[in-house]
Short mmCIF file of N, CA, C and O in Angstrom, two decimals:
data_model
loop_
_atom_site.label_atom_id
_atom_site.label_comp_id
_atom_site.label_asym_id
_atom_site.label_seq_id
_atom_site.Cartn_x
_atom_site.Cartn_y
_atom_site.Cartn_z
N MET A 1 41.35 87.62 152.20
CA MET A 1 42.05 88.14 151.03
C MET A 1 42.05 87.09 149.94
O MET A 1 42.29 85.92 150.18
N THR A 2 41.79 87.52 148.72
CA THR A 2 41.87 86.63 147.57
C THR A 2 43.34 86.42 147.24
O THR A 2 44.08 87.37 147.02
N ALA A 3 43.77 85.17 147.21
CA ALA A 3 45.17 84.86 146.93
C ALA A 3 45.43 84.74 145.45
O ALA A 3 46.47 85.15 144.96
N VAL A 4 44.47 84.19 144.71
CA VAL A 4 44.69 83.85 143.31
C VAL A 4 43.56 84.42 142.46
O VAL A 4 42.39 84.17 142.74
N LEU A 5 43.95 85.15 141.43
CA LEU A 5 42.98 85.68 140.48
C LEU A 5 43.19 84.98 139.15
O LEU A 5 44.31 84.92 138.64
N LEU A 6 42.13 84.44 138.59
CA LEU A 6 42.16 83.70 137.33
C LEU A 6 41.55 84.58 136.26
O LEU A 6 40.37 84.92 136.32
N TYR A 7 42.37 85.00 135.30
CA TYR A 7 41.87 85.88 134.23
C TYR A 7 40.88 85.15 133.36
O TYR A 7 41.12 84.03 132.91
N GLN A 8 39.74 85.81 133.12
CA GLN A 8 38.71 85.22 132.28
C GLN A 8 37.83 86.32 131.73
O GLN A 8 37.04 86.89 132.45
N ASP A 9 38.02 86.64 130.46
CA ASP A 9 37.20 87.67 129.83
C ASP A 9 36.25 87.07 128.80
O ASP A 9 35.13 87.50 128.67
N TYR A 10 36.74 86.12 128.05
CA TYR A 10 35.91 85.44 127.07
C TYR A 10 35.52 84.09 127.65
O TYR A 10 36.03 83.68 128.69
N VAL A 11 34.64 83.41 126.98
CA VAL A 11 34.23 82.10 127.47
C VAL A 11 35.41 81.15 127.36
O VAL A 11 35.95 80.92 126.28
N HIS A 12 35.85 80.66 128.48
CA HIS A 12 36.93 79.68 128.55
C HIS A 12 36.43 78.50 129.35
O HIS A 12 35.59 78.65 130.23
N ASN A 13 36.97 77.36 129.09
CA ASN A 13 36.66 76.18 129.87
C ASN A 13 37.74 76.04 130.94
O ASN A 13 38.65 75.24 130.81
N ASN A 14 37.65 76.86 131.96
CA ASN A 14 38.65 76.87 133.02
C ASN A 14 38.16 76.21 134.30
O ASN A 14 38.74 76.40 135.36
N GLY A 15 37.11 75.43 134.22
CA GLY A 15 36.55 74.79 135.40
C GLY A 15 37.54 73.90 136.11
O GLY A 15 37.66 73.95 137.35
N VAL A 16 38.27 73.09 135.38
CA VAL A 16 39.24 72.18 135.99
C VAL A 16 40.39 72.99 136.60
O VAL A 16 40.82 72.72 137.73
N LEU A 17 40.87 73.98 135.88
CA LEU A 17 41.95 74.82 136.39
C LEU A 17 41.51 75.52 137.67
O LEU A 17 42.23 75.52 138.67
N ARG A 18 40.34 76.10 137.66
CA ARG A 18 39.83 76.79 138.85
C ARG A 18 39.68 75.83 140.03
O ARG A 18 40.03 76.16 141.16
N ALA A 19 39.20 74.62 139.76
CA ALA A 19 39.05 73.62 140.82
C ALA A 19 40.40 73.23 141.42
O ALA A 19 40.53 73.09 142.64
N ARG A 20 41.41 73.09 140.57
CA ARG A 20 42.75 72.73 141.07
C ARG A 20 43.36 73.87 141.87
O ARG A 20 44.00 73.65 142.89
N LEU A 21 43.17 75.10 141.41
CA LEU A 21 43.66 76.25 142.17
C LEU A 21 42.96 76.34 143.52
O LEU A 21 43.59 76.59 144.55
N ALA A 22 41.64 76.10 143.53
CA ALA A 22 40.88 76.13 144.78
C ALA A 22 41.33 75.02 145.72
O ALA A 22 41.41 75.23 146.94
N ALA A 23 41.63 73.85 145.19
CA ALA A 23 42.11 72.75 146.03
C ALA A 23 43.46 73.09 146.65
O ALA A 23 43.73 72.73 147.80
N ARG A 24 44.27 73.80 145.94
CA ARG A 24 45.61 74.16 146.43
C ARG A 24 45.59 75.34 147.39
O ARG A 24 46.25 75.34 148.41
N PHE A 25 44.81 76.38 147.05
CA PHE A 25 44.85 77.63 147.81
C PHE A 25 43.62 77.85 148.70
O PHE A 25 43.63 78.77 149.51
N GLY A 26 42.57 77.08 148.51
CA GLY A 26 41.31 77.27 149.24
C GLY A 26 40.28 77.92 148.35
O GLY A 26 40.57 78.90 147.66
N ALA A 27 39.07 77.37 148.37
CA ALA A 27 38.02 77.83 147.46
C ALA A 27 37.71 79.31 147.62
O ALA A 27 37.44 80.01 146.65
N GLY A 28 37.75 79.82 148.83
CA GLY A 28 37.44 81.22 149.06
C GLY A 28 38.57 82.17 148.69
O GLY A 28 38.41 83.38 148.79
N ARG A 29 39.67 81.62 148.24
CA ARG A 29 40.83 82.45 147.93
C ARG A 29 41.12 82.49 146.43
O ARG A 29 42.16 82.99 146.02
N VAL A 30 40.22 81.97 145.62
CA VAL A 30 40.39 81.95 144.16
C VAL A 30 39.14 82.56 143.53
O VAL A 30 38.03 82.19 143.90
N ARG A 31 39.36 83.47 142.59
CA ARG A 31 38.20 84.00 141.85
C ARG A 31 38.61 84.45 140.47
O ARG A 31 39.76 84.79 140.22
N ALA A 32 37.64 84.45 139.57
CA ALA A 32 37.85 84.90 138.20
C ALA A 32 37.73 86.42 138.14
O ALA A 32 36.93 87.01 138.86
N VAL A 33 38.56 87.02 137.28
CA VAL A 33 38.52 88.47 137.07
C VAL A 33 38.61 88.76 135.57
O VAL A 33 39.08 87.93 134.80
N ASP A 34 38.15 89.93 135.19
CA ASP A 34 38.23 90.33 133.78
C ASP A 34 39.12 91.56 133.64
O ASP A 34 39.65 92.09 134.62
N ALA A 35 39.29 92.00 132.41
CA ALA A 35 40.20 93.11 132.12
C ALA A 35 39.77 94.40 132.80
O ALA A 35 40.62 95.15 133.29
N ALA A 36 38.48 94.67 132.85
CA ALA A 36 38.01 95.90 133.50
C ALA A 36 38.37 95.91 134.98
O ALA A 36 38.80 96.94 135.52
N GLU A 37 38.24 94.76 135.64
CA GLU A 37 38.59 94.67 137.05
C GLU A 37 40.10 94.84 137.25
O GLU A 37 40.54 95.48 138.20
N ILE A 38 40.88 94.25 136.34
CA ILE A 38 42.35 94.39 136.44
C ILE A 38 42.74 95.86 136.30
O ILE A 38 43.51 96.38 137.11
N ALA A 39 42.19 96.54 135.32
CA ALA A 39 42.51 97.96 135.11
C ALA A 39 42.05 98.81 136.29
O ALA A 39 42.67 99.83 136.60
N ALA A 40 40.99 98.36 136.97
CA ALA A 40 40.45 99.12 138.10
C ALA A 40 41.18 98.84 139.42
O ALA A 40 40.85 99.44 140.44
N GLY A 41 42.16 97.92 139.42
CA GLY A 41 42.96 97.72 140.61
C GLY A 41 42.72 96.46 141.41
O GLY A 41 43.19 96.35 142.53
N VAL A 42 42.02 95.48 140.86
CA VAL A 42 41.70 94.27 141.61
C VAL A 42 42.93 93.46 142.01
O VAL A 42 42.88 92.67 142.95
N LEU A 43 44.06 93.68 141.34
CA LEU A 43 45.26 92.90 141.66
C LEU A 43 45.84 93.28 143.02
O LEU A 43 46.57 92.48 143.62
N THR A 44 45.53 94.45 143.52
CA THR A 44 46.05 94.87 144.82
C THR A 44 45.60 93.87 145.88
O THR A 44 44.43 93.58 146.02
N GLY A 45 46.55 93.34 146.60
CA GLY A 45 46.24 92.40 147.66
C GLY A 45 46.25 90.94 147.25
O GLY A 45 46.21 90.06 148.08
N ALA A 46 46.31 90.68 145.95
CA ALA A 46 46.38 89.29 145.48
C ALA A 46 47.84 88.84 145.50
O ALA A 46 48.76 89.65 145.53
N ALA A 47 48.02 87.53 145.47
CA ALA A 47 49.37 86.98 145.44
C ALA A 47 49.75 86.52 144.04
O ALA A 47 50.91 86.58 143.66
N LEU A 48 48.75 86.07 143.26
CA LEU A 48 49.04 85.42 141.97
C LEU A 48 47.95 85.74 140.96
O LEU A 48 46.76 85.66 141.28
N LEU A 49 48.37 86.09 139.75
CA LEU A 49 47.47 86.22 138.61
C LEU A 49 47.75 85.05 137.69
O LEU A 49 48.89 84.85 137.26
N VAL A 50 46.72 84.28 137.37
CA VAL A 50 46.86 83.15 136.46
C VAL A 50 46.26 83.54 135.11
O VAL A 50 45.08 83.90 135.04
N MET A 51 47.09 83.49 134.07
CA MET A 51 46.65 83.74 132.70
C MET A 51 46.56 82.38 132.02
O MET A 51 47.58 81.76 131.73
N PRO A 52 45.35 81.89 131.76
CA PRO A 52 45.19 80.56 131.20
C PRO A 52 45.44 80.51 129.70
O PRO A 52 45.72 81.53 129.07
N GLY A 53 45.30 79.32 129.15
CA GLY A 53 45.40 79.15 127.71
C GLY A 53 44.17 79.70 127.02
O GLY A 53 43.19 80.07 127.65
N GLY A 54 44.23 79.74 125.74
CA GLY A 54 43.14 80.29 124.93
C GLY A 54 43.72 80.89 123.68
O GLY A 54 44.46 80.23 122.96
N ALA A 55 43.45 82.14 123.46
CA ALA A 55 43.99 82.85 122.30
C ALA A 55 44.48 84.20 122.77
O ALA A 55 43.70 85.02 123.24
N ASP A 56 45.77 84.44 122.66
CA ASP A 56 46.33 85.66 123.24
C ASP A 56 45.90 86.93 122.51
O ASP A 56 45.99 88.01 123.07
N LEU A 57 45.41 86.83 121.28
CA LEU A 57 44.90 88.02 120.60
C LEU A 57 43.74 88.64 121.37
O LEU A 57 43.58 89.86 121.40
N TYR A 58 42.92 87.81 122.01
CA TYR A 58 41.84 88.33 122.84
C TYR A 58 42.40 89.04 124.06
O TYR A 58 41.86 90.04 124.51
N TYR A 59 43.50 88.52 124.61
CA TYR A 59 44.13 89.18 125.74
C TYR A 59 44.64 90.55 125.32
O TYR A 59 44.46 91.54 126.05
N CYS A 60 45.27 90.62 124.14
CA CYS A 60 45.74 91.92 123.63
C CYS A 60 44.58 92.89 123.48
O CYS A 60 44.68 94.06 123.89
N GLU A 61 43.49 92.41 122.92
CA GLU A 61 42.32 93.26 122.69
C GLU A 61 41.81 93.86 123.99
O GLU A 61 41.46 95.04 124.04
N LYS A 62 41.77 93.08 125.03
CA LYS A 62 41.18 93.52 126.30
C LYS A 62 42.17 94.19 127.25
O LYS A 62 41.78 95.06 128.02
N LEU A 63 43.43 93.77 127.23
CA LEU A 63 44.37 94.20 128.26
C LEU A 63 45.39 95.24 127.83
O LEU A 63 46.01 95.89 128.69
N ASP A 64 45.64 95.40 126.51
CA ASP A 64 46.62 96.40 126.07
C ASP A 64 46.26 97.76 126.68
O ASP A 64 45.10 98.15 126.71
N GLY A 65 47.27 98.43 127.16
CA GLY A 65 47.06 99.73 127.79
C GLY A 65 46.95 99.58 129.30
O GLY A 65 47.85 99.08 129.96
N ALA A 66 45.82 99.98 129.85
CA ALA A 66 45.64 100.03 131.30
C ALA A 66 45.75 98.66 131.97
O ALA A 66 46.33 98.54 133.05
N GLY A 67 45.22 97.63 131.35
CA GLY A 67 45.28 96.30 131.94
C GLY A 67 46.70 95.80 132.07
O GLY A 67 47.12 95.31 133.13
N ASN A 68 47.48 95.92 131.01
CA ASN A 68 48.87 95.48 131.06
C ASN A 68 49.70 96.33 132.01
O ASN A 68 50.60 95.82 132.69
N ALA A 69 49.41 97.61 132.09
CA ALA A 69 50.13 98.47 133.03
C ALA A 69 49.86 98.01 134.47
O ALA A 69 50.77 97.98 135.30
N ALA A 70 48.62 97.63 134.75
CA ALA A 70 48.28 97.14 136.08
C ALA A 70 48.96 95.80 136.37
O ALA A 70 49.45 95.58 137.48
N ILE A 71 49.00 94.92 135.37
CA ILE A 71 49.67 93.63 135.56
C ILE A 71 51.16 93.84 135.79
O ILE A 71 51.76 93.25 136.69
N ARG A 72 51.78 94.69 135.00
CA ARG A 72 53.21 94.96 135.16
C ARG A 72 53.50 95.53 136.55
O ARG A 72 54.42 95.09 137.24
N ALA A 73 52.71 96.49 137.00
CA ALA A 73 52.91 97.09 138.33
C ALA A 73 52.73 96.03 139.42
O ALA A 73 53.49 96.00 140.39
N PHE A 74 51.76 95.17 139.26
CA PHE A 74 51.51 94.08 140.22
C PHE A 74 52.74 93.18 140.34
O PHE A 74 53.19 92.87 141.45
N VAL A 75 53.30 92.78 139.22
CA VAL A 75 54.48 91.90 139.23
C VAL A 75 55.70 92.65 139.79
O VAL A 75 56.47 92.09 140.58
N GLU A 76 55.86 93.89 139.42
CA GLU A 76 56.98 94.67 139.93
C GLU A 76 56.91 94.87 141.45
O GLU A 76 57.93 95.01 142.11
N ARG A 77 55.69 94.83 142.01
CA ARG A 77 55.52 94.93 143.46
C ARG A 77 55.67 93.56 144.15
O ARG A 77 55.49 93.46 145.35
N GLY A 78 55.95 92.52 143.38
CA GLY A 78 56.16 91.20 143.96
C GLY A 78 55.06 90.20 143.71
O GLY A 78 55.15 89.06 144.19
N GLY A 79 54.02 90.57 142.99
CA GLY A 79 52.95 89.63 142.68
C GLY A 79 53.42 88.60 141.68
O GLY A 79 54.35 88.83 140.90
N GLY A 80 52.80 87.44 141.68
CA GLY A 80 53.16 86.37 140.77
C GLY A 80 52.30 86.35 139.52
O GLY A 80 51.13 86.72 139.55
N TYR A 81 52.91 85.93 138.43
CA TYR A 81 52.23 85.79 137.14
C TYR A 81 52.47 84.36 136.67
O TYR A 81 53.62 83.96 136.49
N LEU A 82 51.41 83.59 136.51
CA LEU A 82 51.51 82.24 135.99
C LEU A 82 50.80 82.20 134.65
O LEU A 82 49.58 82.30 134.58
N GLY A 83 51.59 82.10 133.58
CA GLY A 83 51.04 82.02 132.23
C GLY A 83 51.01 80.57 131.78
O GLY A 83 52.03 79.89 131.79
N ILE A 84 49.84 80.10 131.40
CA ILE A 84 49.67 78.73 130.93
C ILE A 84 49.33 78.80 129.45
O ILE A 84 48.37 79.47 129.06
N CYS A 85 50.10 78.15 128.62
CA CYS A 85 49.90 78.10 127.17
C CYS A 85 49.83 79.53 126.62
O CYS A 85 50.82 80.24 126.64
N ALA A 86 48.69 79.98 126.13
CA ALA A 86 48.59 81.33 125.57
C ALA A 86 48.97 82.39 126.59
O ALA A 86 49.52 83.43 126.23
N GLY A 87 48.72 82.13 127.86
CA GLY A 87 49.10 83.08 128.90
C GLY A 87 50.60 83.23 129.02
O GLY A 87 51.11 84.30 129.36
N ALA A 88 51.33 82.15 128.73
CA ALA A 88 52.80 82.22 128.74
C ALA A 88 53.30 82.96 127.51
O ALA A 88 54.18 83.82 127.60
N TYR A 89 52.74 82.65 126.35
CA TYR A 89 53.12 83.36 125.13
C TYR A 89 52.85 84.86 125.30
O TYR A 89 53.62 85.70 124.86
N TYR A 90 51.73 85.18 125.95
CA TYR A 90 51.32 86.57 126.13
C TYR A 90 52.35 87.39 126.92
O TYR A 90 52.47 88.59 126.73
N GLY A 91 53.10 86.74 127.79
CA GLY A 91 54.08 87.43 128.60
C GLY A 91 55.40 87.71 127.89
O GLY A 91 56.30 88.28 128.48
N CYS A 92 55.51 87.33 126.63
CA CYS A 92 56.75 87.55 125.86
C CYS A 92 56.67 88.85 125.07
O CYS A 92 55.59 89.39 124.86
N ALA A 93 57.81 89.32 124.61
CA ALA A 93 57.86 90.58 123.87
C ALA A 93 57.27 90.46 122.46
O ALA A 93 56.80 91.44 121.90
N ALA A 94 57.31 89.25 121.91
CA ALA A 94 56.78 89.03 120.56
C ALA A 94 56.33 87.59 120.44
O ALA A 94 56.76 86.72 121.19
N LEU A 95 55.47 87.35 119.47
CA LEU A 95 54.91 86.03 119.26
C LEU A 95 55.00 85.67 117.78
O LEU A 95 54.70 86.50 116.92
N GLU A 96 55.41 84.45 117.52
CA GLU A 96 55.37 83.87 116.17
C GLU A 96 54.67 82.52 116.30
O GLU A 96 55.30 81.51 116.59
N TRP A 97 53.38 82.53 116.12
CA TRP A 97 52.57 81.32 116.24
C TRP A 97 52.22 80.83 114.83
O TRP A 97 51.62 81.56 114.06
N ALA A 98 52.64 79.63 114.53
CA ALA A 98 52.35 79.00 113.24
C ALA A 98 52.92 79.80 112.07
O ALA A 98 52.32 79.89 111.00
N LYS A 99 54.11 80.36 112.28
CA LYS A 99 54.78 81.13 111.23
C LYS A 99 54.97 80.24 110.00
O LYS A 99 55.40 79.10 110.11
N GLY A 100 54.65 80.77 108.84
CA GLY A 100 54.78 80.03 107.59
C GLY A 100 53.62 79.11 107.29
O GLY A 100 53.63 78.41 106.28
N GLN A 101 52.61 79.11 108.13
CA GLN A 101 51.43 78.27 107.90
C GLN A 101 50.25 79.13 107.47
O GLN A 101 50.40 80.34 107.27
N ASP A 102 49.08 78.54 107.33
CA ASP A 102 47.92 79.24 106.77
C ASP A 102 47.41 80.42 107.59
O ASP A 102 47.02 81.42 107.03
N ALA A 103 47.39 80.30 108.90
CA ALA A 103 46.82 81.36 109.73
C ALA A 103 47.76 81.72 110.88
O ALA A 103 47.45 81.49 112.04
N PRO A 104 48.91 82.31 110.56
CA PRO A 104 49.86 82.63 111.63
C PRO A 104 49.35 83.78 112.51
O PRO A 104 48.55 84.61 112.06
N ILE A 105 49.81 83.78 113.73
CA ILE A 105 49.55 84.89 114.65
C ILE A 105 50.93 85.41 115.04
O ILE A 105 51.71 84.68 115.66
N MET A 106 51.21 86.63 114.64
CA MET A 106 52.56 87.16 114.85
C MET A 106 52.48 88.63 115.26
O MET A 106 51.55 89.33 114.88
N GLY A 107 53.47 89.05 116.03
CA GLY A 107 53.56 90.46 116.35
C GLY A 107 54.05 90.71 117.75
O GLY A 107 54.23 89.79 118.54
N PRO A 108 54.26 91.98 118.05
CA PRO A 108 54.75 92.35 119.39
C PRO A 108 53.65 92.18 120.43
O PRO A 108 52.46 92.23 120.10
N ARG A 109 54.09 91.98 121.67
CA ARG A 109 53.17 91.89 122.80
C ARG A 109 53.64 92.91 123.83
O ARG A 109 54.81 93.01 124.15
N GLU A 110 52.71 93.63 124.38
CA GLU A 110 52.98 94.77 125.24
C GLU A 110 53.56 94.38 126.61
O GLU A 110 54.41 95.08 127.15
N LEU A 111 53.13 93.29 127.18
CA LEU A 111 53.54 92.93 128.53
C LEU A 111 55.05 92.68 128.62
O LEU A 111 55.73 93.22 129.48
N ALA A 112 55.57 91.86 127.75
CA ALA A 112 57.02 91.67 127.53
C ALA A 112 57.83 91.37 128.79
O ALA A 112 58.91 91.92 128.97
N PHE A 113 57.34 90.48 129.65
CA PHE A 113 58.16 90.05 130.79
C PHE A 113 59.43 89.35 130.29
O PHE A 113 60.50 89.56 130.81
N TYR A 114 59.26 88.51 129.27
CA TYR A 114 60.40 87.89 128.60
C TYR A 114 60.68 88.74 127.37
O TYR A 114 59.78 88.97 126.56
N LYS A 115 61.90 89.21 127.23
CA LYS A 115 62.23 90.16 126.15
C LYS A 115 62.38 89.51 124.79
O LYS A 115 62.56 90.20 123.80
N GLY A 116 62.29 88.20 124.71
CA GLY A 116 62.45 87.51 123.45
C GLY A 116 61.13 87.21 122.75
O GLY A 116 60.07 87.68 123.14
N THR A 117 61.24 86.40 121.70
CA THR A 117 60.09 85.99 120.89
C THR A 117 59.71 84.56 121.26
O THR A 117 60.54 83.67 121.31
N ALA A 118 58.43 84.37 121.49
CA ALA A 118 57.88 83.03 121.74
C ALA A 118 57.45 82.45 120.40
O ALA A 118 56.71 83.09 119.65
N ALA A 119 57.96 81.27 120.06
CA ALA A 119 57.61 80.62 118.80
C ALA A 119 56.84 79.36 119.09
O ALA A 119 57.18 78.58 119.98
N GLY A 120 55.78 79.15 118.36
CA GLY A 120 54.96 77.96 118.57
C GLY A 120 54.20 77.61 117.33
O GLY A 120 54.33 78.27 116.30
N PRO A 121 53.40 76.59 117.32
CA PRO A 121 53.19 75.75 118.49
C PRO A 121 54.40 74.89 118.80
O PRO A 121 55.17 74.54 117.92
N VAL A 122 54.54 74.59 120.07
CA VAL A 122 55.67 73.81 120.53
C VAL A 122 55.38 72.33 120.28
O VAL A 122 54.33 71.86 120.56
#
């Protein structure tokens, strides 16, 4: 059984993260997954979904709708969600990134594990 699924849809430099997860959980128990796999049910049987850093707008683009519904159901059934940087912001109800600066990223987020607004950069 795969214990840990590492979300990866766009090109990310997650080699170090994947290596550390494999060292902790075992190389055969960690694998990368994309939004289509999440929507198709790949989370069933996993223990942990890791949402890495990057840009959460890409997560919204790929996961809003069926992907987020699958993630929410997975967590409600007892699965773990580990959000790192953008993955943590993504789990909030709203985001205010660089508010008042040249290129802010702001708006609601569908997953909304935390009902508040995440403000950054921290």
